[in-house]
Amino acid sequence: MAVAGSSDPAAPPLPTPERMDRLYSFVRGVARFWLWFFFKRVEVQHAERVPLGGPVLLCINHPNNLIDSLLVGAVITRKVHYLATAALFRNRLVGRFLSACGAIPVYRRQDDPDKMDRNTETFAACFRALEAGGLVGIYPEGTTHAEARVQRIKTGAARIALEYEARRQGGGPGEPLTVIPVGLTFDVRKSFQGHVRVAFGEAVPVGPYLGGYREEPAKAVEALTTAIQWGMEAEVLHVERMDHAGLVRAVDELYRSELIRELQAERGLSPRQIDTVRLARSIAEAVAYFEGRDPERAAHLADRITRYRAMLAAYQLRDMAVRARLERPPARRRLRRSWQAALGLPLFVYGAVVSGLPYFLPRWLARRIAHKETDYATTRLLASIVALPLFWGLEIWLVWHFAGLRWAALFALSLPVSSVLAYHYLAGLSRLKSQLGFTMLALTRRQAAKRLLVERRSLIAEIEQAKTDFLAATKGSSF
């Protein structure tokens, strides 16, 4: 058997990946830094499924606007030619920048109803990129959305794949095409330092649909579109019915920490080894099971969660405060946290002074400007890319002017680290504030605090019983 990289003359040559030009490499490097800064954790699954060379078509869900393209481009080592709405190219400067980065304009009916015929140019550009061994990224849903599902995708990806392969097998240029579904899942869309998962699925074969494409193109396109849809759904939390989504989200928020603690205790897994999307998908399966077979039980659980949330809102509390009181970490851990809080206070004050304004200003702008949930993170990231260098540059210049170059260099090095530490400290203060709120409730309205504790404990017990019944009934399903 030939080994990759061997000199065996019988071995087929490895496909040559498209070289990243300097502009794309620079943009990708800047994006990687800001994504590291913006997200607490970027989890990448099965990036090895993307071939290192040869034509590839990535079919990506679209939950978070520009952030999606930055993430996928940052985690793979090849240049991605994204299909982007032609509306972005109307600005001459932006259009030239996108074109230089390899983006391909696509005309959408909602943006350019009178230019739909120009999508023949889009297809031609895709074919040229693929024939040259390039990698094309497409968002088959056609638009961004905040739903916990993959919307019904358009046929564009299937049409590109089938037409490319038909041309190639008919004597045209290029190597066999690989179609990879990609799933993007954001733990929270708006929170700074959140968690995002980028999952690459198994390749969707195009060959089985080629025979039908020659005879009945429309049916073959529809069949391959469905296969791509299934591949994308397998890589994200996909809730088939939107009326289930609220209950799935509510159970996930209440019960995820219990499941994680259970997996850590039973299987010895670390937090990084636990796939939270898989946990949420299992919860979605269980909700769908009870909605179909025991709707009264599902409705009763939904009502109880609604009442519990109403109690939290009435006392202006968060569930994390009630959960923290029930869990009560060991005294040693509480003491360690107290020492960390005391030692971290000077760092927090320093980070808040030097980075407070460039942190809060982009958040304020995003809340004012972003009209859709899917635009918030992109607006905040772009504003941060402008605000942080601007404010930090001014501060470094002031230190240089008054204290000299050496102090300015040390100050510049301290800015990113102190900012991240200050944010984590701020998050800890938020948790402490919530817990203090519950403590005050327990002191002033003891019975109300007790009702919250009893209600949450009872809710978790009911969910635990539902999980046990679900696993017993489905045999083989797992959390």
Short mmCIF file of C-alpha atoms in Angstrom, two decimals:
data_model
loop_
_atom_site.label_atom_id
_atom_site.label_comp_id
_atom_site.label_asym_id
_atom_site.label_seq_id
_atom_site.Cartn_x
_atom_site.Cartn_y
_atom_site.Cartn_z
CA MET A 1 0.00 0.00 0.00
CA ALA A 2 1.38 3.39 -0.97
CA VAL A 3 2.05 5.79 1.90
CA ALA A 4 1.30 9.50 1.51
CA GLY A 5 4.50 11.23 0.54
CA SER A 6 6.19 8.00 -0.70
CA SER A 7 8.14 7.86 -3.95
CA ASP A 8 6.11 4.91 -5.28
CA PRO A 9 5.64 5.70 -9.00
CA ALA A 10 2.34 3.82 -9.00
CA ALA A 11 0.87 6.04 -6.28
CA PRO A 12 -1.44 8.78 -7.56
CA PRO A 13 -0.04 12.29 -7.08
CA LEU A 14 -1.38 14.15 -4.10
CA PRO A 15 -3.60 17.11 -5.04
CA THR A 16 -1.87 20.46 -4.64
CA PRO A 17 -3.68 22.92 -2.36
CA GLU A 18 -4.29 26.45 -3.57
CA ARG A 19 -1.71 28.85 -2.17
CA MET A 20 -2.87 31.54 0.22
CA ASP A 21 -1.97 34.96 -1.12
CA ARG A 22 -0.51 37.55 1.21
CA LEU A 23 -3.71 39.53 1.65
CA TYR A 24 -5.77 36.46 2.56
CA SER A 25 -3.03 35.23 4.93
CA PHE A 26 -2.93 38.64 6.62
CA VAL A 27 -6.73 38.82 6.98
CA ARG A 28 -6.82 35.25 8.30
CA GLY A 29 -4.09 36.04 10.85
CA VAL A 30 -5.94 39.12 12.09
CA ALA A 31 -9.20 37.12 12.26
CA ARG A 32 -7.54 34.33 14.27
CA PHE A 33 -6.24 36.82 16.84
CA TRP A 34 -9.59 38.53 17.28
CA LEU A 35 -11.48 35.23 17.44
CA TRP A 36 -9.08 34.06 20.14
CA PHE A 37 -9.74 37.32 21.95
CA PHE A 38 -13.51 37.32 21.37
CA PHE A 39 -14.30 33.67 22.20
CA LYS A 40 -13.37 31.78 25.32
CA ARG A 41 -13.09 28.53 23.40
CA VAL A 42 -13.29 27.49 19.75
CA GLU A 43 -13.83 23.73 19.59
CA VAL A 44 -12.96 22.18 16.23
CA GLN A 45 -14.16 18.69 15.37
CA HIS A 46 -12.87 16.57 12.47
CA ALA A 47 -11.05 19.28 10.55
CA GLU A 48 -9.04 16.40 9.04
CA ARG A 49 -12.09 15.57 6.92
CA VAL A 50 -11.29 18.59 4.75
CA PRO A 51 -8.76 17.38 2.14
CA LEU A 52 -5.47 19.24 2.09
CA GLY A 53 -5.73 19.65 -1.67
CA GLY A 54 -8.18 19.32 -4.53
CA PRO A 55 -11.63 20.82 -5.08
CA VAL A 56 -13.85 21.03 -2.00
CA LEU A 57 -17.33 22.46 -1.46
CA LEU A 58 -18.08 23.39 2.17
CA CYS A 59 -21.81 23.58 2.98
CA ILE A 60 -22.11 25.69 6.16
CA ASN A 61 -25.07 26.66 8.33
CA HIS A 62 -25.35 30.40 8.96
CA PRO A 63 -26.21 31.39 12.58
CA ASN A 64 -23.97 34.43 13.12
CA ASN A 65 -23.33 36.54 10.02
CA LEU A 66 -19.68 37.47 9.23
CA ILE A 67 -18.42 35.61 12.31
CA ASP A 68 -19.25 32.33 10.53
CA SER A 69 -16.88 33.01 7.64
CA LEU A 70 -14.10 34.19 9.94
CA LEU A 71 -14.40 31.04 12.06
CA VAL A 72 -14.32 28.52 9.23
CA GLY A 73 -11.48 30.35 7.49
CA ALA A 74 -9.52 30.49 10.74
CA VAL A 75 -9.69 26.79 11.62
CA ILE A 76 -8.71 25.29 8.26
CA THR A 77 -5.38 25.81 6.51
CA ARG A 78 -6.74 26.43 3.01
CA LYS A 79 -8.05 29.54 1.31
CA VAL A 80 -11.85 29.64 1.25
CA HIS A 81 -13.73 31.26 -1.63
CA TYR A 82 -16.99 32.28 0.07
CA LEU A 83 -20.20 32.95 -1.78
CA ALA A 84 -21.29 36.33 -0.40
CA THR A 85 -24.42 38.32 -1.14
CA ALA A 86 -23.87 40.72 -4.03
CA ALA A 87 -25.30 43.53 -1.86
CA LEU A 88 -21.94 43.65 -0.06
CA PHE A 89 -20.16 44.39 -3.32
CA ARG A 90 -22.15 47.58 -4.00
CA ASN A 91 -19.67 49.57 -1.96
CA ARG A 92 -16.69 49.85 -4.27
CA LEU A 93 -14.06 49.67 -1.51
CA VAL A 94 -15.71 46.72 0.26
CA GLY A 95 -16.29 44.97 -3.08
CA ARG A 96 -12.65 45.27 -4.09
CA PHE A 97 -11.54 43.96 -0.69
CA LEU A 98 -13.90 40.96 -0.86
CA SER A 99 -12.87 40.14 -4.41
CA ALA A 100 -9.20 40.33 -3.44
CA CYS A 101 -9.94 37.83 -0.62
CA GLY A 102 -11.51 35.44 -3.13
CA ALA A 103 -15.19 36.04 -2.33
CA ILE A 104 -17.72 35.32 -5.08
CA PRO A 105 -20.88 37.48 -5.34
CA VAL A 106 -24.22 35.67 -5.41
CA TYR A 107 -27.46 37.44 -6.26
CA ARG A 108 -30.38 36.79 -3.92
CA ARG A 109 -33.98 37.41 -4.84
CA GLN A 110 -34.63 39.52 -1.72
CA ASP A 111 -31.65 41.80 -2.53
CA ASP A 112 -31.45 41.91 -6.34
CA PRO A 113 -34.66 40.53 -7.87
CA ASP A 114 -33.79 42.04 -11.26
CA LYS A 115 -30.28 40.53 -11.38
CA MET A 116 -30.98 36.85 -10.75
CA ASP A 117 -29.77 35.98 -14.26
CA ARG A 118 -26.29 37.12 -13.24
CA ASN A 119 -25.97 34.02 -11.03
CA THR A 120 -24.68 32.28 -14.16
CA GLU A 121 -21.53 34.34 -13.51
CA THR A 122 -21.54 33.07 -9.92
CA PHE A 123 -21.68 29.45 -11.05
CA ALA A 124 -18.93 30.07 -13.60
CA ALA A 125 -16.70 31.59 -10.91
CA CYS A 126 -17.32 28.58 -8.65
CA PHE A 127 -16.42 26.17 -11.43
CA ARG A 128 -13.19 28.06 -12.16
CA ALA A 129 -12.21 27.94 -8.49
CA LEU A 130 -12.99 24.22 -8.19
CA GLU A 131 -11.27 23.32 -11.46
CA ALA A 132 -8.15 25.04 -10.12
CA GLY A 133 -8.30 22.80 -7.02
CA GLY A 134 -9.80 25.48 -4.80
CA LEU A 135 -12.14 25.36 -1.82
CA VAL A 136 -15.53 27.05 -2.07
CA GLY A 137 -17.67 27.86 0.99
CA ILE A 138 -21.43 28.22 0.55
CA TYR A 139 -24.28 28.94 2.99
CA PRO A 140 -27.09 26.84 1.49
CA GLU A 141 -29.73 28.24 3.86
CA GLY A 142 -29.41 31.52 1.98
CA THR A 143 -29.60 33.82 5.01
CA THR A 144 -28.61 34.10 8.66
CA HIS A 145 -31.10 33.03 11.35
CA ALA A 146 -31.27 32.47 15.10
CA GLU A 147 -33.33 29.27 15.10
CA ALA A 148 -32.13 26.04 16.74
CA ARG A 149 -32.25 24.17 13.45
CA VAL A 150 -30.95 24.07 9.91
CA GLN A 151 -33.51 25.77 7.72
CA ARG A 152 -34.55 24.08 4.50
CA ILE A 153 -31.52 24.69 2.28
CA LYS A 154 -31.55 26.00 -1.27
CA THR A 155 -30.48 23.87 -4.23
CA GLY A 156 -27.41 25.93 -5.17
CA ALA A 157 -24.83 23.66 -3.49
CA ALA A 158 -26.23 20.53 -5.15
CA ARG A 159 -26.40 22.22 -8.54
CA ILE A 160 -22.77 23.34 -8.31
CA ALA A 161 -21.60 19.88 -7.21
CA LEU A 162 -23.55 17.92 -9.84
CA GLU A 163 -22.74 20.26 -12.73
CA TYR A 164 -19.03 20.29 -11.82
CA GLU A 165 -18.86 16.49 -11.65
CA ALA A 166 -20.88 16.09 -14.85
CA ARG A 167 -18.49 18.39 -16.69
CA ARG A 168 -15.44 16.66 -15.25
CA GLN A 169 -16.63 13.18 -16.18
CA GLY A 170 -17.50 14.50 -19.62
CA GLY A 171 -13.87 15.36 -20.22
CA GLY A 172 -13.67 18.72 -18.46
CA PRO A 173 -10.78 19.82 -16.23
CA GLY A 174 -10.46 19.25 -12.51
CA GLU A 175 -10.22 16.49 -9.91
CA PRO A 176 -13.07 14.70 -8.07
CA LEU A 177 -15.08 17.04 -5.85
CA THR A 178 -15.44 16.57 -2.08
CA VAL A 179 -18.64 17.96 -0.50
CA ILE A 180 -18.29 18.56 3.26
CA PRO A 181 -21.20 19.65 5.52
CA VAL A 182 -20.14 22.04 8.27
CA GLY A 183 -22.00 22.83 11.50
CA LEU A 184 -21.48 25.99 13.57
CA THR A 185 -22.93 26.07 17.08
CA PHE A 186 -22.67 29.04 19.45
CA ASP A 187 -23.15 28.44 23.17
CA VAL A 188 -24.34 32.05 23.47
CA ARG A 189 -24.49 34.46 20.57
CA LYS A 190 -23.99 37.76 22.35
CA SER A 191 -21.67 37.03 25.25
CA PHE A 192 -18.04 38.04 25.04
CA GLN A 193 -15.75 35.04 25.71
CA GLY A 194 -18.40 32.48 24.77
CA HIS A 195 -17.93 28.95 23.41
CA VAL A 196 -18.32 28.02 19.74
CA ARG A 197 -18.13 24.63 18.03
CA VAL A 198 -17.02 24.12 14.41
CA ALA A 199 -17.80 20.57 13.26
CA PHE A 200 -16.91 19.10 9.86
CA GLY A 201 -19.10 16.20 8.79
CA GLU A 202 -18.41 13.19 6.63
CA ALA A 203 -18.22 13.86 2.90
CA VAL A 204 -21.53 13.66 1.02
CA PRO A 205 -20.99 11.48 -2.09
CA VAL A 206 -21.98 13.07 -5.40
CA GLY A 207 -21.45 10.06 -7.66
CA PRO A 208 -24.71 8.20 -6.83
CA TYR A 209 -26.73 11.16 -8.12
CA LEU A 210 -24.90 11.71 -11.42
CA GLY A 211 -26.83 9.10 -13.41
CA GLY A 212 -30.13 10.65 -12.40
CA TYR A 213 -28.74 14.14 -13.08
CA ARG A 214 -28.23 13.29 -16.75
CA GLU A 215 -31.79 11.95 -17.10
CA GLU A 216 -33.84 14.03 -14.62
CA PRO A 217 -31.70 16.93 -13.37
CA ALA A 218 -34.35 18.45 -11.09
CA LYS A 219 -34.93 15.19 -9.16
CA ALA A 220 -31.21 14.55 -8.76
CA VAL A 221 -30.61 18.09 -7.52
CA GLU A 222 -33.44 17.72 -4.99
CA ALA A 223 -32.14 14.35 -3.78
CA LEU A 224 -28.57 15.62 -3.30
CA THR A 225 -29.91 18.75 -1.59
CA THR A 226 -31.70 16.52 0.92
CA ALA A 227 -28.51 14.52 1.55
CA ILE A 228 -26.54 17.73 2.17
CA GLN A 229 -29.32 18.93 4.50
CA TRP A 230 -29.07 15.73 6.56
CA GLY A 231 -25.29 16.08 6.70
CA MET A 232 -25.54 19.63 8.00
CA GLU A 233 -28.23 18.72 10.55
CA ALA A 234 -25.99 15.97 11.94
CA GLU A 235 -23.34 18.55 12.92
CA VAL A 236 -25.55 20.96 14.89
CA LEU A 237 -28.38 20.96 17.40
CA HIS A 238 -31.32 20.58 15.03
CA VAL A 239 -34.82 20.83 16.49
CA GLU A 240 -37.27 19.64 13.84
CA ARG A 241 -40.31 21.49 15.21
CA MET A 242 -39.92 25.07 16.40
CA ASP A 243 -42.58 24.63 19.10
CA HIS A 244 -40.16 22.14 20.73
CA ALA A 245 -37.24 24.57 20.70
CA GLY A 246 -38.30 26.53 23.79
CA LEU A 247 -38.62 23.42 25.96
CA VAL A 248 -35.35 21.98 24.63
CA ARG A 249 -33.53 25.22 25.46
CA ALA A 250 -35.12 25.46 28.91
CA VAL A 251 -34.24 21.86 29.86
CA ASP A 252 -30.73 22.31 28.50
CA GLU A 253 -30.17 25.46 30.60
CA LEU A 254 -31.48 23.80 33.77
CA TYR A 255 -30.01 20.34 33.35
CA ARG A 256 -26.76 20.69 31.42
CA SER A 257 -24.59 21.16 34.51
CA GLU A 258 -26.14 18.03 36.05
CA LEU A 259 -25.34 15.98 32.93
CA ILE A 260 -21.79 17.30 32.76
CA ARG A 261 -21.17 16.50 36.42
CA GLU A 262 -22.63 13.02 35.89
CA LEU A 263 -20.36 12.35 32.89
CA GLN A 264 -17.33 13.57 34.79
CA ALA A 265 -18.10 11.29 37.73
CA GLU A 266 -19.12 8.17 35.75
CA ARG A 267 -16.65 8.30 32.82
CA GLY A 268 -13.83 10.44 34.18
CA LEU A 269 -14.17 12.99 31.39
CA SER A 270 -12.75 16.49 31.56
CA PRO A 271 -14.99 19.45 30.61
CA ARG A 272 -13.19 19.74 27.24
CA GLN A 273 -13.97 16.11 26.41
CA ILE A 274 -17.72 16.58 26.83
CA ASP A 275 -19.62 17.46 23.65
CA THR A 276 -22.30 19.87 24.86
CA VAL A 277 -23.96 19.87 21.42
CA ARG A 278 -24.40 16.11 21.66
CA LEU A 279 -25.95 16.56 25.10
CA ALA A 280 -28.37 19.17 23.75
CA ARG A 281 -29.20 16.90 20.80
CA SER A 282 -30.02 14.06 23.22
CA ILE A 283 -32.29 16.42 25.16
CA ALA A 284 -34.00 17.39 21.89
CA GLU A 285 -34.55 13.71 21.06
CA ALA A 286 -36.04 13.10 24.50
CA VAL A 287 -38.36 16.12 24.19
CA ALA A 288 -39.53 14.95 20.75
CA TYR A 289 -40.11 11.45 22.17
CA PHE A 290 -42.35 12.65 25.01
CA GLU A 291 -44.13 15.21 22.81
CA GLY A 292 -45.10 12.36 20.51
CA ARG A 293 -45.89 9.64 23.05
CA ASP A 294 -46.80 11.45 26.25
CA PRO A 295 -47.65 15.09 25.41
CA GLU A 296 -49.31 15.67 28.79
CA ARG A 297 -46.05 14.88 30.57
CA ALA A 298 -44.10 17.23 28.29
CA ALA A 299 -46.67 19.99 28.78
CA HIS A 300 -46.58 19.53 32.56
CA LEU A 301 -42.78 19.85 32.59
CA ALA A 302 -42.97 22.96 30.38
CA ASP A 303 -45.52 24.54 32.74
CA ARG A 304 -43.35 23.83 35.79
CA ILE A 305 -40.30 25.39 34.13
CA THR A 306 -42.37 28.45 33.20
CA ARG A 307 -43.54 28.84 36.80
CA TYR A 308 -39.99 28.45 38.11
CA ARG A 309 -38.73 31.10 35.70
CA ALA A 310 -41.57 33.41 36.73
CA MET A 311 -40.50 33.03 40.37
CA LEU A 312 -36.91 33.91 39.44
CA ALA A 313 -38.09 36.98 37.54
CA ALA A 314 -40.29 38.09 40.43
CA TYR A 315 -37.31 38.10 42.80
CA GLN A 316 -34.88 39.38 40.14
CA LEU A 317 -32.66 36.31 40.43
CA ARG A 318 -30.90 33.96 38.02
CA ASP A 319 -31.03 30.18 38.06
CA MET A 320 -27.27 29.99 38.59
CA ALA A 321 -27.71 31.52 42.07
CA VAL A 322 -30.23 28.88 43.12
CA ARG A 323 -28.09 26.13 41.63
CA ALA A 324 -25.00 27.44 43.43
CA ARG A 325 -26.84 27.37 46.78
CA LEU A 326 -27.96 23.77 46.18
CA GLU A 327 -24.52 22.56 45.09
CA ARG A 328 -22.56 24.35 47.86
CA PRO A 329 -18.93 23.69 46.78
CA PRO A 330 -16.51 22.39 49.47
CA ALA A 331 -15.10 24.87 51.96
CA ARG A 332 -11.61 24.44 50.48
CA ARG A 333 -12.83 25.52 47.03
CA ARG A 334 -14.72 28.49 48.49
CA LEU A 335 -11.57 29.55 50.36
CA ARG A 336 -9.47 29.25 47.18
CA ARG A 337 -11.97 31.39 45.28
CA SER A 338 -11.86 33.99 48.04
CA TRP A 339 -8.05 34.21 47.81
CA GLN A 340 -8.24 34.39 44.01
CA ALA A 341 -10.79 37.19 44.26
CA ALA A 342 -8.58 39.13 46.68
CA LEU A 343 -5.40 38.69 44.64
CA GLY A 344 -7.18 39.38 41.35
CA LEU A 345 -8.76 42.65 42.45
CA PRO A 346 -5.72 44.85 41.59
CA LEU A 347 -5.46 43.17 38.15
CA PHE A 348 -9.17 43.75 37.58
CA VAL A 349 -8.88 47.43 38.49
CA TYR A 350 -5.87 47.83 36.18
CA GLY A 351 -7.59 46.02 33.29
CA ALA A 352 -10.81 47.98 33.81
CA VAL A 353 -8.96 51.30 33.74
CA VAL A 354 -6.94 50.62 30.57
CA SER A 355 -9.59 48.64 28.63
CA GLY A 356 -12.96 49.52 30.14
CA LEU A 357 -13.95 52.12 27.54
CA PRO A 358 -12.94 50.09 24.43
CA TYR A 359 -14.78 47.10 25.95
CA PHE A 360 -18.08 48.82 26.77
CA LEU A 361 -18.23 51.12 23.74
CA PRO A 362 -18.50 48.27 21.14
CA ARG A 363 -21.11 46.56 23.31
CA TRP A 364 -23.13 49.78 23.48
CA LEU A 365 -22.83 50.28 19.72
CA ALA A 366 -23.88 46.69 19.00
CA ARG A 367 -26.98 47.08 21.17
CA ARG A 368 -27.88 50.30 19.37
CA ILE A 369 -27.01 49.33 15.79
CA ALA A 370 -27.63 45.58 15.48
CA HIS A 371 -31.34 45.07 14.76
CA LYS A 372 -31.09 41.28 14.47
CA GLU A 373 -29.68 38.80 16.96
CA THR A 374 -27.51 37.30 14.22
CA ASP A 375 -25.85 40.70 13.60
CA TYR A 376 -24.96 41.51 17.22
CA ALA A 377 -21.69 39.54 17.51
CA THR A 378 -20.45 40.70 14.11
CA THR A 379 -21.19 44.36 14.92
CA ARG A 380 -19.50 44.08 18.29
CA LEU A 381 -16.45 42.30 16.86
CA LEU A 382 -15.97 44.86 14.07
CA ALA A 383 -16.41 47.73 16.54
CA SER A 384 -13.85 46.10 18.86
CA ILE A 385 -11.36 45.71 16.00
CA VAL A 386 -11.53 49.50 15.57
CA ALA A 387 -11.94 50.59 19.20
CA LEU A 388 -9.27 48.50 20.94
CA PRO A 389 -6.31 49.43 18.69
CA LEU A 390 -7.47 53.05 18.66
CA PHE A 391 -7.71 53.42 22.44
CA TRP A 392 -4.72 51.19 23.18
CA GLY A 393 -2.61 53.04 20.62
CA LEU A 394 -3.45 56.35 22.26
CA GLU A 395 -2.66 54.96 25.73
CA ILE A 396 0.67 53.47 24.56
CA TRP A 397 1.61 56.80 22.97
CA LEU A 398 0.84 58.62 26.23
CA VAL A 399 2.99 56.18 28.25
CA TRP A 400 5.78 56.52 25.68
CA HIS A 401 5.53 60.31 25.80
CA PHE A 402 5.64 60.55 29.60
CA ALA A 403 7.65 57.46 30.65
CA GLY A 404 9.78 56.39 27.69
CA LEU A 405 9.97 53.52 25.21
CA ARG A 406 10.74 50.70 27.68
CA TRP A 407 7.68 51.41 29.84
CA ALA A 408 5.54 51.83 26.72
CA ALA A 409 6.63 48.37 25.49
CA LEU A 410 5.86 46.75 28.84
CA PHE A 411 2.54 48.55 28.98
CA ALA A 412 1.65 47.34 25.46
CA LEU A 413 2.41 43.73 26.42
CA SER A 414 0.20 44.00 29.49
CA LEU A 415 -2.90 45.19 27.65
CA PRO A 416 -4.28 41.94 26.10
CA VAL A 417 -3.52 39.81 29.18
CA SER A 418 -4.92 42.28 31.70
CA SER A 419 -8.04 42.76 29.56
CA VAL A 420 -8.85 39.05 29.44
CA LEU A 421 -8.18 38.65 33.18
CA ALA A 422 -10.36 41.67 33.95
CA TYR A 423 -13.21 40.20 31.90
CA HIS A 424 -13.04 36.87 33.74
CA TYR A 425 -13.01 38.74 37.04
CA LEU A 426 -16.02 40.76 35.89
CA ALA A 427 -17.86 37.53 35.06
CA GLY A 428 -17.02 36.28 38.56
CA LEU A 429 -18.40 39.50 40.04
CA SER A 430 -21.62 38.93 38.10
CA ARG A 431 -21.95 35.45 39.59
CA LEU A 432 -21.16 36.82 43.07
CA LYS A 433 -23.78 39.55 42.66
CA SER A 434 -26.38 36.94 41.73
CA GLN A 435 -25.46 34.77 44.71
CA LEU A 436 -25.57 37.75 47.06
CA GLY A 437 -29.04 38.51 45.73
CA PHE A 438 -30.19 35.05 46.74
CA THR A 439 -28.50 35.43 50.14
CA MET A 440 -30.41 38.67 50.74
CA LEU A 441 -33.65 36.93 49.73
CA ALA A 442 -32.92 34.12 52.19
CA LEU A 443 -32.36 36.67 54.96
CA THR A 444 -35.39 38.84 54.24
CA ARG A 445 -37.88 36.32 52.78
CA ARG A 446 -36.82 32.92 54.00
CA GLN A 447 -39.90 31.05 52.78
CA ALA A 448 -39.55 32.45 49.25
CA ALA A 449 -35.93 31.34 49.06
CA LYS A 450 -36.90 27.92 50.36
CA ARG A 451 -39.63 27.59 47.72
CA LEU A 452 -37.11 28.33 44.97
CA LEU A 453 -34.73 25.69 46.29
CA VAL A 454 -37.50 23.10 46.62
CA GLU A 455 -38.87 23.92 43.16
CA ARG A 456 -35.51 23.55 41.45
CA ARG A 457 -34.67 20.34 43.28
CA SER A 458 -38.07 18.91 42.32
CA LEU A 459 -37.66 20.01 38.70
CA ILE A 460 -34.28 18.31 38.40
CA ALA A 461 -35.74 15.14 39.93
CA GLU A 462 -38.57 15.17 37.38
CA ILE A 463 -36.11 15.64 34.50
CA GLU A 464 -33.93 12.84 35.90
CA GLN A 465 -36.91 10.50 35.95
CA ALA A 466 -37.83 11.49 32.39
CA LYS A 467 -34.27 10.74 31.28
CA THR A 468 -34.38 7.32 32.95
CA ASP A 469 -37.73 6.50 31.30
CA PHE A 470 -36.50 7.73 27.90
CA LEU A 471 -33.35 5.60 28.02
CA ALA A 472 -35.31 2.54 29.14
CA ALA A 473 -37.86 2.99 26.35
CA THR A 474 -35.42 3.71 23.51
CA LYS A 475 -32.69 1.20 24.45
CA GLY A 476 -29.44 2.40 22.92
CA SER A 477 -30.07 6.10 23.08
CA SER A 478 -27.56 7.83 25.32
CA PHE A 479 -26.69 11.13 26.90
#
